[in-house]
Short mmCIF file of C-alpha atoms in Angstrom, two decimals:
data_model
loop_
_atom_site.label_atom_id
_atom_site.label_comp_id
_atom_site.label_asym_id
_atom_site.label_seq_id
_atom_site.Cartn_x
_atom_site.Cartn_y
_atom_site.Cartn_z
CA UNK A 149 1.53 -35.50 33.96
CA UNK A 150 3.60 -38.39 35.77
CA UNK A 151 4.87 -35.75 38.04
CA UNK A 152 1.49 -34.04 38.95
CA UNK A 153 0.43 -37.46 39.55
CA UNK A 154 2.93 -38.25 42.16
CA UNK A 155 2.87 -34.86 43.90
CA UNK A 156 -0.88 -35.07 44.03
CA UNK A 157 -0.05 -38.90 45.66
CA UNK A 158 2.26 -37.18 48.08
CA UNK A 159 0.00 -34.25 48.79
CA UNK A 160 -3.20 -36.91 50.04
CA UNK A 161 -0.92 -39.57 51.58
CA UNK A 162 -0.75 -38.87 55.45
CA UNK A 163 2.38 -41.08 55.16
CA UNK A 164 4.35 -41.30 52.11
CA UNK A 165 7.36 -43.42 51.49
CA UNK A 166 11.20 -42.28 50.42
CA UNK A 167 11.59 -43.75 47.20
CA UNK A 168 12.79 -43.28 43.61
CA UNK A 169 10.47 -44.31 41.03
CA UNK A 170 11.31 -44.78 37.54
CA UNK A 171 9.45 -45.99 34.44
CA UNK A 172 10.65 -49.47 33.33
CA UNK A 173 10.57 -47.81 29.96
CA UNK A 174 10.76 -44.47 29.62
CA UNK A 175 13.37 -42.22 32.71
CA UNK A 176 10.81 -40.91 34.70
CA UNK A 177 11.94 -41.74 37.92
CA UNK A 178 11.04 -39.81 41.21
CA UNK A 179 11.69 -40.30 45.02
CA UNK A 180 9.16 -39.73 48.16
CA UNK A 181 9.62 -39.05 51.52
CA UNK A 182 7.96 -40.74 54.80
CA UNK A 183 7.39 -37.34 56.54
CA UNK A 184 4.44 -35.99 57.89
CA UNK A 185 1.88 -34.25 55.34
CA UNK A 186 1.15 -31.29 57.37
CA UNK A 187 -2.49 -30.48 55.66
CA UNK A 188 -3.63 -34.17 55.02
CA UNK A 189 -3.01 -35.29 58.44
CA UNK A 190 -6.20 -36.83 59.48
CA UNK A 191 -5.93 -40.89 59.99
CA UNK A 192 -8.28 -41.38 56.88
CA UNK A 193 -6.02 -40.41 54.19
CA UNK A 194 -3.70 -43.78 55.64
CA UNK A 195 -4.62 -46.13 52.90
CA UNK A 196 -4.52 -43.48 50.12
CA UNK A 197 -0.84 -44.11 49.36
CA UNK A 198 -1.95 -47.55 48.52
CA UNK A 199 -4.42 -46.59 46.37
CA UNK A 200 -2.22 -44.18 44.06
CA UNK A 201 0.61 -46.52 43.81
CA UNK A 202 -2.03 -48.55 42.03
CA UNK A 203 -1.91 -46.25 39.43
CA UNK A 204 2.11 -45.94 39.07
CA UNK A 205 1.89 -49.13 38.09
CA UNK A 206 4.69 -48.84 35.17
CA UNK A 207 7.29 -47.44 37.55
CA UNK A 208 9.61 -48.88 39.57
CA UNK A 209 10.95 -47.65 43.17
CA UNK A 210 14.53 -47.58 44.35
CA UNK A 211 14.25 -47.20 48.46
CA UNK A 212 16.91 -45.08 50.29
CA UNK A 213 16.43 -46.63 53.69
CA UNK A 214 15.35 -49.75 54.95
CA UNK A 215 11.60 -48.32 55.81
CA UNK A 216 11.46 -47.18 52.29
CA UNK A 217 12.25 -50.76 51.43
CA UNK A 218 9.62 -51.91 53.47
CA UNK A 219 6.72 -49.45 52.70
CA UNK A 220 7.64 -50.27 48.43
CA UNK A 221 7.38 -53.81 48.73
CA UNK A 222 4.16 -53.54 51.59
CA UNK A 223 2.69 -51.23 48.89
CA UNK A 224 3.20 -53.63 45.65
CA UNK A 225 5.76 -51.11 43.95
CA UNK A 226 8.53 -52.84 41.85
CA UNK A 227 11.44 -52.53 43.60
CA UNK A 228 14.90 -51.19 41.91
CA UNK A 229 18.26 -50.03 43.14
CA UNK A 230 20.79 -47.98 41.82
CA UNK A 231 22.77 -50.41 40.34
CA UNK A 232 20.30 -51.00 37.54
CA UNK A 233 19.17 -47.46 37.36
CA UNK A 234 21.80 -44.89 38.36
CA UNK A 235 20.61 -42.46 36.27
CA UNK A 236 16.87 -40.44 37.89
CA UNK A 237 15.23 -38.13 36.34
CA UNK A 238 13.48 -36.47 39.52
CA UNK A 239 13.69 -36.76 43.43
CA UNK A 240 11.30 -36.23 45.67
CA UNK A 241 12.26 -35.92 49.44
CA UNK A 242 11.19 -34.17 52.29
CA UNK A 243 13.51 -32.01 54.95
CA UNK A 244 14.23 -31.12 58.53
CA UNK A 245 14.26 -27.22 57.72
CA UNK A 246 14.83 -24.81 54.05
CA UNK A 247 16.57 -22.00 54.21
CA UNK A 248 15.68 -18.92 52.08
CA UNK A 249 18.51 -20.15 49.57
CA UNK A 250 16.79 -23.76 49.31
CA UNK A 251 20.09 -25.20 51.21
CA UNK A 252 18.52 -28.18 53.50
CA UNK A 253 19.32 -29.58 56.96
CA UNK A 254 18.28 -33.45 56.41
CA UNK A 255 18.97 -36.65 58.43
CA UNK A 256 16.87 -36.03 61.79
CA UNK A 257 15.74 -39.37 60.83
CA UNK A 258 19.00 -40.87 60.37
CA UNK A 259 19.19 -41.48 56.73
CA UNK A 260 20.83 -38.51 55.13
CA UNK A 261 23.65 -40.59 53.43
CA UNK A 262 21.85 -42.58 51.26
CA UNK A 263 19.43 -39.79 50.50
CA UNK A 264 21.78 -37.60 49.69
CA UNK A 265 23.07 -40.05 47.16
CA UNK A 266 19.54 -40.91 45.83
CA UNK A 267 19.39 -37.00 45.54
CA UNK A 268 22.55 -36.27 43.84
CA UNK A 269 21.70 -38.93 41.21
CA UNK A 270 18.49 -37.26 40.08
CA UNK A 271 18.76 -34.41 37.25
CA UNK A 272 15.50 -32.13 39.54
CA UNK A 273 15.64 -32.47 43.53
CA UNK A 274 11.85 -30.89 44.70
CA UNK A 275 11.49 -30.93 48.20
CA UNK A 276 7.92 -31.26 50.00
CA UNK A 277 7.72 -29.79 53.74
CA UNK A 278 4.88 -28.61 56.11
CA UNK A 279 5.22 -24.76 56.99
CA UNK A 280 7.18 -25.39 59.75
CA UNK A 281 10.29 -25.99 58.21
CA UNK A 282 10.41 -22.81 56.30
CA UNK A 283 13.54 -20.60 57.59
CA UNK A 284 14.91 -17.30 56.53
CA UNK A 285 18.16 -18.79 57.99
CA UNK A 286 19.40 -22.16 59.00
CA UNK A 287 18.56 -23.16 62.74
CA UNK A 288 15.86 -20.34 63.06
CA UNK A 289 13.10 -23.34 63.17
CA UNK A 290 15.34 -26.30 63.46
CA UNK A 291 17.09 -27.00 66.57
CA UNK A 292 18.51 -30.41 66.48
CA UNK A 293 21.33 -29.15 64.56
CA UNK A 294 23.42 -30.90 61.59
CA UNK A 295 23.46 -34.26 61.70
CA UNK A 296 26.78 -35.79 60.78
CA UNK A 297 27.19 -39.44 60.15
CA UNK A 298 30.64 -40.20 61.19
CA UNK A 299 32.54 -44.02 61.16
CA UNK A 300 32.07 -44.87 64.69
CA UNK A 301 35.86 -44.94 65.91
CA UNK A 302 36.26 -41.63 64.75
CA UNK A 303 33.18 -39.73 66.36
CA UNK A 304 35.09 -38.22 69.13
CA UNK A 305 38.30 -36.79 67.25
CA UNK A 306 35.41 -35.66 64.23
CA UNK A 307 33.24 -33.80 67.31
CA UNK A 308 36.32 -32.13 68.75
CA UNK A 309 37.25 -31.19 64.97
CA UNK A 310 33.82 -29.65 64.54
CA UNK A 311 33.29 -27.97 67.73
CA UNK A 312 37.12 -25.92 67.08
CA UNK A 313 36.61 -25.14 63.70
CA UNK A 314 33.09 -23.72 63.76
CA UNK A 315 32.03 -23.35 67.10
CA UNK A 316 29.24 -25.03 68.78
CA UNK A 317 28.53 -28.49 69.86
CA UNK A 318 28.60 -31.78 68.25
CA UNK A 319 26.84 -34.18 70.36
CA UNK A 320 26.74 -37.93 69.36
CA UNK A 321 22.57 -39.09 68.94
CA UNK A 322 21.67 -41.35 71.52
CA UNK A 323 19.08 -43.59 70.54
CA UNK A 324 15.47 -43.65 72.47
CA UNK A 325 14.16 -47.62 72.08
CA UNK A 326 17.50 -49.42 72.35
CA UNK A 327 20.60 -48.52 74.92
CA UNK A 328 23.88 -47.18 73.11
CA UNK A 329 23.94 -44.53 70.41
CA UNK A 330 21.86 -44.59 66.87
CA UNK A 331 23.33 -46.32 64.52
CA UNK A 332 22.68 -45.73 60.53
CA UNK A 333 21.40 -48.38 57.98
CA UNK A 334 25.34 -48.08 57.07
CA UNK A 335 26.23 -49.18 60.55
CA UNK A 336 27.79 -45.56 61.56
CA UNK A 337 26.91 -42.83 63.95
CA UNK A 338 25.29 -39.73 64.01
CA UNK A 339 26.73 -36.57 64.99
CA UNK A 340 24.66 -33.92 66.10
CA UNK A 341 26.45 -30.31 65.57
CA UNK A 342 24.36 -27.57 67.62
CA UNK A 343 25.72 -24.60 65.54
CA UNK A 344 25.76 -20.88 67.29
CA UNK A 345 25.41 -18.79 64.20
CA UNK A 346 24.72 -18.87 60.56
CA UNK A 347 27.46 -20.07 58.43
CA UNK A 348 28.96 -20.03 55.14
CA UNK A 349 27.10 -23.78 53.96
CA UNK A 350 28.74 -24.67 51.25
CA UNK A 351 32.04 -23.70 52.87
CA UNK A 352 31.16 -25.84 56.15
CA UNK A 353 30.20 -28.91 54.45
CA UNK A 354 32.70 -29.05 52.21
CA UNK A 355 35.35 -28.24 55.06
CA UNK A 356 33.93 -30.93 57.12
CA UNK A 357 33.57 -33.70 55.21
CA UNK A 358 37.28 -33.20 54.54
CA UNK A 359 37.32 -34.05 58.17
CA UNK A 360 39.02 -38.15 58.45
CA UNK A 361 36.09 -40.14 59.51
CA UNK A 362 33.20 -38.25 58.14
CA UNK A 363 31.38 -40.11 55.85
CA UNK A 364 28.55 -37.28 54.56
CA UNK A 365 26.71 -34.29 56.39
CA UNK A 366 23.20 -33.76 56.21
CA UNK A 367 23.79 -30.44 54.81
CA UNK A 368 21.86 -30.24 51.16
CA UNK A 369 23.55 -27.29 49.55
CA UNK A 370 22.58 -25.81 46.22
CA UNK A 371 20.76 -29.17 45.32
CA UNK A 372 17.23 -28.49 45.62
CA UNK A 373 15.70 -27.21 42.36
CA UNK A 374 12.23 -26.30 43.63
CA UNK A 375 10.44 -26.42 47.43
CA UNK A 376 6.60 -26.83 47.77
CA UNK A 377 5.40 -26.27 51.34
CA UNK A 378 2.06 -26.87 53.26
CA UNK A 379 0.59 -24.21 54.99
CA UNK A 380 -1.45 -24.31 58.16
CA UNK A 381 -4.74 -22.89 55.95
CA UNK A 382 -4.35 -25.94 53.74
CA UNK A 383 -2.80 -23.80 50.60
CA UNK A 384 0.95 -24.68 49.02
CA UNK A 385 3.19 -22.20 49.31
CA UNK A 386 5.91 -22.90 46.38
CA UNK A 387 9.76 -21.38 46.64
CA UNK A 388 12.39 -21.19 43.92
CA UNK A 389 16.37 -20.67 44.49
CA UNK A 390 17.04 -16.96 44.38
CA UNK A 391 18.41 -15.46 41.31
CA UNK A 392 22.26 -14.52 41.94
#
């Protein structure tokens, strides 16, 4: 019921926010993202968010950016962290693009280190996506490419590492409101890796966060348990990992 709850939240909300919530007394904890709710997008459904959180009143939320921490405490959510609850039972994010193996490309926003580790420290992942980020293959829809988030002294020998193992480009992000390059809520940079061809995942991200300097990738491999996406005629299309 408490999870029907908060994907029915999630599934009115124009806006939701990237959190963890957990029960203060039972571990039902479960994270939201602040994309873009494909089917509920008209400017109505704003304030809805506000008015389900009324009703998760006996959770708390554990934020895994500073927006997140912003939209919790503007919503009148408890706020948590992982140092008092390391343990979730369910996460609840959102994602740049799925492949047909549930692996994720994640971070276009610049957070994909911290909800990575929000992820990894839930027992079920479910991702929620509009249509459009439903891929047989990585990079068919998405084509910002993997974001990398990198200390910042080492960007340039971690791009040139990238770019001759695997091909490709990686291109440090730039940011758009401020001069200089984007800079994460764990005061790093973003690498940008324009891949040419579909790759072995788990072999890549594993190989380059080997890489000195890398900190994480926003490659999600084999962590997403279940994906529900909207589809343009309003219905939810829902996709499983494939049976090996």
């Amino acid at each position: 019921m408490w999870l029907r709850r908060l994907l029915g939240c999630a599934y009115k909300a124009e806006h939701f926010c990237t959190t963890t919530l957990r029960n203060r007394w039972k571990s039902y904890p479960s994270s939201v993202d602040t994309r873009h709710v494909f089917l509920c997008r008209k400017r109505r459904y704003s304030t809805i968010m506000a008015e389900e959180a009324k009703k998760l009143a006996a959770y708390a939320a554990v934020d895994n950016h500073i927006q997140a921490r912003q939209l919790i405490l503007q919503h009148g959510l408890s706020l948590s962290d992982l140092d008092r609850h390391p343990e979730l039972d369910v996460a609840i994010d959102g994602a740049d693009e799925v492949d047909s193996a549930l692996t994720l490309i994640k971070g276009g926003g610049g957070c994909l280190t911290q909800e990575k580790i929000v992820a990894g420290c839930a027992k079920h992942f479910i991702v929620i996506a509009d249509y459009r980020k439903d891929s047989k293959s990585l990079g068919q829809q998405w084509k910002k490419g993997v974001p990398v988030e990198v200390i910042p002294m080492a960007y340039v020998p971690v791009s040139r590492a990238i770019a001759r193992r695997f091909g490709g480009e990686a291109v440090l992000r730039m940011a758009v409101s401020k001069a200089g390059p984007v800079v994460t809520d764990n005061s790093n940079f973003i690498l940008d890796w324009k891949f040419e061809h579909a790759q072995n995942w788990k072999e890549v991200n594993t190989a380059i966060k080997m890489i000195p300097g890398v900190v994480e990738t926003g490659l999600f491999v084999g962590m997403a348990e279940k994906v529900y996406f909207g589809m343009e005629d309003g219905s939810v299309k829902v996709r499983d990992p494939p049976l090996n």
